[in-house]
Amino acid sequence: MPEVRVAHFEDAETIAEIHVKSWKSTYKDLIDERDLSNTTVEHRIALWETVLRTPVNGQIAFVIENDEKEVVGFVSGGKERTKNYGFDGEIYAIYLLDEYQGQGYGKQLLKVFAEGMEKAGYESLLVWVLTHNPSSRFYIKYGADPIEAEKVTIGQGTYEETAYGWNDLKELIHKFS
């Protein structure tokens, strides 16, 4: 049975590898290849070592392990960064290896993350998703409402992202009981 736990500094390299692998597989049809190739494991290791050593913005991170205790996904978030939409919390990143998608791993990650955010004092939650990313249905399934669409620069390209939000974190958590 998959298990979610707090991410540790020692998880940085594995998280970075999952981040890059999932990023490239998820966005291969949504983002130009030149913009996709800018993301490297080396850059992500540095990012995740920093995040896990010295969290800022009230950031928390969890990993999910498969039955063999291998990390196969992660979620991270903290304070909502734009301060434009009336949400106090935000999912910064949530990624699973392809072979674990559609098996309840994402649901478990979202549940534990939402509980962790509530415990940290957050009351609402926002997540940004590339507008044409089919995974947006995952957030809608758990009650997120579309909030706003904005243009974002990734590499050299400009893409559209849509914010989805839960106004009441307690309602999201209740969906898992």
mmCIF file of C-alpha atoms in Angstrom:
data_model
loop_
_atom_site.group_PDB
_atom_site.id
_atom_site.type_symbol
_atom_site.label_atom_id
_atom_site.label_comp_id
_atom_site.label_asym_id
_atom_site.label_seq_id
_atom_site.Cartn_x
_atom_site.Cartn_y
_atom_site.Cartn_z
ATOM 1 C CA MET A 1 0.000 0.000 0.000
ATOM 2 C CA PRO A 2 1.419 3.426 -0.920
ATOM 3 C CA GLU A 3 2.566 5.595 1.957
ATOM 4 C CA VAL A 4 2.914 9.384 2.108
ATOM 5 C CA ARG A 5 5.561 10.880 4.371
ATOM 6 C CA VAL A 6 7.304 14.202 4.928
ATOM 7 C CA ALA A 7 10.073 14.791 2.380
ATOM 8 C CA HIS A 8 13.628 14.833 3.779
ATOM 9 C CA PHE A 9 16.822 16.419 2.489
ATOM 10 C CA GLU A 10 18.013 12.954 1.436
ATOM 11 C CA ASP A 11 15.040 12.771 -0.969
ATOM 12 C CA ALA A 12 16.239 15.770 -3.021
ATOM 13 C CA GLU A 13 17.879 13.800 -5.843
ATOM 14 C CA THR A 14 14.960 11.373 -6.216
ATOM 15 C CA ILE A 15 12.438 14.232 -6.157
ATOM 16 C CA ALA A 16 14.516 16.053 -8.802
ATOM 17 C CA GLU A 17 14.561 12.964 -11.034
ATOM 18 C CA ILE A 18 10.784 12.492 -10.690
ATOM 19 C CA HIS A 19 10.238 16.208 -11.261
ATOM 20 C CA VAL A 20 12.158 16.225 -14.550
ATOM 21 C CA LYS A 21 10.851 12.876 -15.818
ATOM 22 C CA SER A 22 7.220 13.736 -15.008
ATOM 23 C CA TRP A 23 7.606 17.307 -16.267
ATOM 24 C CA LYS A 24 8.816 16.072 -19.646
ATOM 25 C CA SER A 25 6.199 13.315 -19.994
ATOM 26 C CA THR A 26 3.309 15.483 -18.775
ATOM 27 C CA TYR A 27 4.122 18.494 -20.928
ATOM 28 C CA LYS A 28 5.578 16.846 -24.068
ATOM 29 C CA ASP A 29 2.450 17.726 -26.078
ATOM 30 C CA LEU A 30 1.805 21.066 -24.340
ATOM 31 C CA ILE A 31 5.194 22.792 -24.293
ATOM 32 C CA ASP A 32 7.677 23.262 -27.123
ATOM 33 C CA GLU A 33 10.644 20.849 -26.915
ATOM 34 C CA ARG A 34 13.170 23.715 -26.649
ATOM 35 C CA ASP A 35 11.353 24.946 -23.530
ATOM 36 C CA LEU A 36 11.020 21.439 -22.075
ATOM 37 C CA SER A 37 14.720 20.681 -22.439
ATOM 38 C CA ASN A 38 15.676 23.627 -20.190
ATOM 39 C CA THR A 39 14.748 21.559 -17.142
ATOM 40 C CA THR A 40 17.611 19.345 -15.996
ATOM 41 C CA VAL A 41 18.033 16.977 -13.058
ATOM 42 C CA GLU A 42 21.125 18.910 -11.929
ATOM 43 C CA HIS A 43 19.170 22.190 -11.696
ATOM 44 C CA ARG A 44 16.291 20.450 -9.908
ATOM 45 C CA ILE A 45 18.629 18.768 -7.394
ATOM 46 C CA ALA A 46 19.950 22.204 -6.415
ATOM 47 C CA LEU A 47 16.376 23.514 -6.141
ATOM 48 C CA TRP A 48 15.137 20.614 -4.013
ATOM 49 C CA GLU A 49 18.189 20.591 -1.757
ATOM 50 C CA THR A 50 17.504 24.263 -1.046
ATOM 51 C CA VAL A 51 13.765 23.725 -0.506
ATOM 52 C CA LEU A 52 14.289 20.768 1.805
ATOM 53 C CA ARG A 53 17.200 22.317 3.734
ATOM 54 C CA THR A 54 15.691 25.757 4.269
ATOM 55 C CA PRO A 55 11.970 25.949 3.463
ATOM 56 C CA VAL A 56 10.655 29.458 2.820
ATOM 57 C CA ASN A 57 7.136 30.816 2.347
ATOM 58 C CA GLY A 58 5.791 28.307 4.874
ATOM 59 C CA GLN A 59 6.634 25.573 2.372
ATOM 60 C CA ILE A 60 5.955 21.921 3.149
ATOM 61 C CA ALA A 61 6.740 18.862 1.037
ATOM 62 C CA PHE A 62 5.662 15.230 1.034
ATOM 63 C CA VAL A 63 6.690 12.184 -0.978
ATOM 64 C CA ILE A 64 4.730 9.050 -1.737
ATOM 65 C CA GLU A 65 6.346 5.624 -1.720
ATOM 66 C CA ASN A 66 5.170 2.482 -3.527
ATOM 67 C CA ASP A 67 4.951 -0.946 -1.877
ATOM 68 C CA GLU A 68 8.723 -1.389 -2.273
ATOM 69 C CA LYS A 69 9.336 1.886 -0.350
ATOM 70 C CA GLU A 70 10.561 3.661 -3.501
ATOM 71 C CA VAL A 71 9.632 7.331 -3.835
ATOM 72 C CA VAL A 72 7.398 7.644 -6.918
ATOM 73 C CA GLY A 73 5.875 11.098 -6.494
ATOM 74 C CA PHE A 74 5.857 14.284 -4.456
ATOM 75 C CA VAL A 75 3.893 17.400 -3.606
ATOM 76 C CA SER A 76 5.104 20.733 -2.315
ATOM 77 C CA GLY A 77 3.508 24.053 -1.493
ATOM 78 C CA GLY A 78 3.159 26.923 0.930
ATOM 79 C CA LYS A 79 1.946 30.499 0.934
ATOM 80 C CA GLU A 80 0.043 31.568 -2.170
ATOM 81 C CA ARG A 81 2.569 33.564 -4.163
ATOM 82 C CA THR A 82 0.517 36.108 -6.136
ATOM 83 C CA LYS A 83 -1.703 37.399 -3.307
ATOM 84 C CA ASN A 84 -4.213 38.283 -6.061
ATOM 85 C CA TYR A 85 -7.013 35.787 -5.559
ATOM 86 C CA GLY A 86 -7.846 35.622 -1.854
ATOM 87 C CA PHE A 87 -6.261 32.193 -1.232
ATOM 88 C CA ASP A 88 -3.649 31.746 1.465
ATOM 89 C CA GLY A 89 -2.104 28.404 0.385
ATOM 90 C CA GLU A 90 -0.775 27.087 -2.920
ATOM 91 C CA ILE A 91 0.402 23.803 -4.385
ATOM 92 C CA TYR A 92 3.715 24.684 -6.043
ATOM 93 C CA ALA A 93 4.381 21.250 -7.549
ATOM 94 C CA ILE A 94 2.726 17.849 -7.575
ATOM 95 C CA TYR A 95 4.175 15.103 -9.763
ATOM 96 C CA LEU A 96 3.907 11.322 -10.037
ATOM 97 C CA LEU A 97 5.778 8.943 -12.285
ATOM 98 C CA ASP A 98 3.532 7.980 -15.223
ATOM 99 C CA GLU A 99 3.144 4.351 -14.176
ATOM 100 C CA TYR A 100 1.587 5.407 -10.836
ATOM 101 C CA GLN A 101 -0.978 7.826 -12.238
ATOM 102 C CA GLY A 102 -4.635 6.813 -12.131
ATOM 103 C CA GLN A 103 -4.048 4.415 -9.211
ATOM 104 C CA GLY A 104 -4.969 6.621 -6.241
ATOM 105 C CA TYR A 105 -1.448 7.883 -5.529
ATOM 106 C CA GLY A 106 -2.326 11.454 -6.503
ATOM 107 C CA LYS A 107 -5.419 11.333 -4.296
ATOM 108 C CA GLN A 108 -3.300 10.234 -1.327
ATOM 109 C CA LEU A 109 -0.731 12.962 -1.981
ATOM 110 C CA LEU A 110 -3.435 15.634 -2.220
ATOM 111 C CA LYS A 111 -5.162 14.375 0.952
ATOM 112 C CA VAL A 112 -2.021 14.365 3.110
ATOM 113 C CA PHE A 113 -0.879 17.683 1.648
ATOM 114 C CA ALA A 114 -4.263 19.327 2.364
ATOM 115 C CA GLU A 115 -4.161 17.992 5.929
ATOM 116 C CA GLY A 116 -0.598 19.271 6.330
ATOM 117 C CA MET A 117 -1.561 22.694 5.030
ATOM 118 C CA GLU A 118 -4.533 22.858 7.403
ATOM 119 C CA LYS A 119 -2.297 21.836 10.320
ATOM 120 C CA ALA A 120 0.106 24.641 9.292
ATOM 121 C CA GLY A 121 -2.786 27.135 9.569
ATOM 122 C CA TYR A 122 -3.867 27.507 5.944
ATOM 123 C CA GLU A 123 -7.565 27.846 5.133
ATOM 124 C CA SER A 124 -7.700 27.766 1.325
ATOM 125 C CA LEU A 125 -5.635 26.371 -1.526
ATOM 126 C CA LEU A 126 -4.743 27.341 -5.105
ATOM 127 C CA VAL A 127 -2.946 25.379 -7.818
ATOM 128 C CA TRP A 128 -1.782 26.540 -11.266
ATOM 129 C CA VAL A 129 -2.133 24.114 -14.180
ATOM 130 C CA LEU A 130 -1.313 24.573 -17.855
ATOM 131 C CA THR A 131 -4.733 25.303 -19.337
ATOM 132 C CA HIS A 132 -4.664 22.419 -21.816
ATOM 133 C CA ASN A 133 -3.253 19.903 -19.324
ATOM 134 C CA PRO A 134 -5.745 17.038 -18.926
ATOM 135 C CA SER A 135 -4.682 16.649 -15.278
ATOM 136 C CA SER A 136 -6.813 19.697 -14.468
ATOM 137 C CA ARG A 137 -9.706 17.199 -14.297
ATOM 138 C CA PHE A 138 -8.023 15.728 -11.197
ATOM 139 C CA TYR A 139 -8.446 19.011 -9.311
ATOM 140 C CA ILE A 140 -12.010 19.501 -10.532
ATOM 141 C CA LYS A 141 -12.852 15.952 -9.392
ATOM 142 C CA TYR A 142 -11.917 16.988 -5.855
ATOM 143 C CA GLY A 143 -13.952 20.184 -5.947
ATOM 144 C CA ALA A 144 -11.537 22.843 -7.187
ATOM 145 C CA ASP A 145 -13.080 25.719 -9.112
ATOM 146 C CA PRO A 146 -11.362 27.465 -12.029
ATOM 147 C CA ILE A 147 -10.331 30.925 -10.819
ATOM 148 C CA GLU A 148 -8.322 32.747 -13.478
ATOM 149 C CA ALA A 149 -6.150 32.179 -16.535
ATOM 150 C CA GLU A 150 -2.842 33.962 -17.075
ATOM 151 C CA LYS A 151 0.048 33.870 -19.510
ATOM 152 C CA VAL A 152 3.313 32.457 -18.198
ATOM 153 C CA THR A 153 6.789 32.282 -19.712
ATOM 154 C CA ILE A 154 8.496 28.889 -19.718
ATOM 155 C CA GLY A 155 11.906 28.942 -21.326
ATOM 156 C CA GLN A 156 11.427 31.071 -24.443
ATOM 157 C CA GLY A 157 7.730 30.286 -24.920
ATOM 158 C CA THR A 158 4.543 31.830 -23.602
ATOM 159 C CA TYR A 159 1.805 29.500 -22.378
ATOM 160 C CA GLU A 160 -1.510 29.838 -20.590
ATOM 161 C CA GLU A 161 -2.031 28.562 -17.062
ATOM 162 C CA THR A 162 -5.323 28.326 -15.190
ATOM 163 C CA ALA A 163 -5.588 28.652 -11.434
ATOM 164 C CA TYR A 164 -7.911 26.216 -9.675
ATOM 165 C CA GLY A 165 -8.842 26.753 -6.070
ATOM 166 C CA TRP A 166 -10.531 25.437 -2.998
ATOM 167 C CA ASN A 167 -11.956 28.300 -0.914
ATOM 168 C CA ASP A 168 -12.282 26.030 2.117
ATOM 169 C CA LEU A 169 -9.514 23.558 2.848
ATOM 170 C CA LYS A 170 -11.813 21.735 5.294
ATOM 171 C CA GLU A 171 -14.207 20.949 2.408
ATOM 172 C CA LEU A 172 -11.357 19.460 0.371
ATOM 173 C CA ILE A 173 -10.218 17.326 3.314
ATOM 174 C CA HIS A 174 -13.802 16.174 3.893
ATOM 175 C CA LYS A 175 -13.904 14.785 0.324
ATOM 176 C CA PHE A 176 -11.402 12.120 1.383
ATOM 177 C CA SER A 177 -13.387 10.778 4.362
#
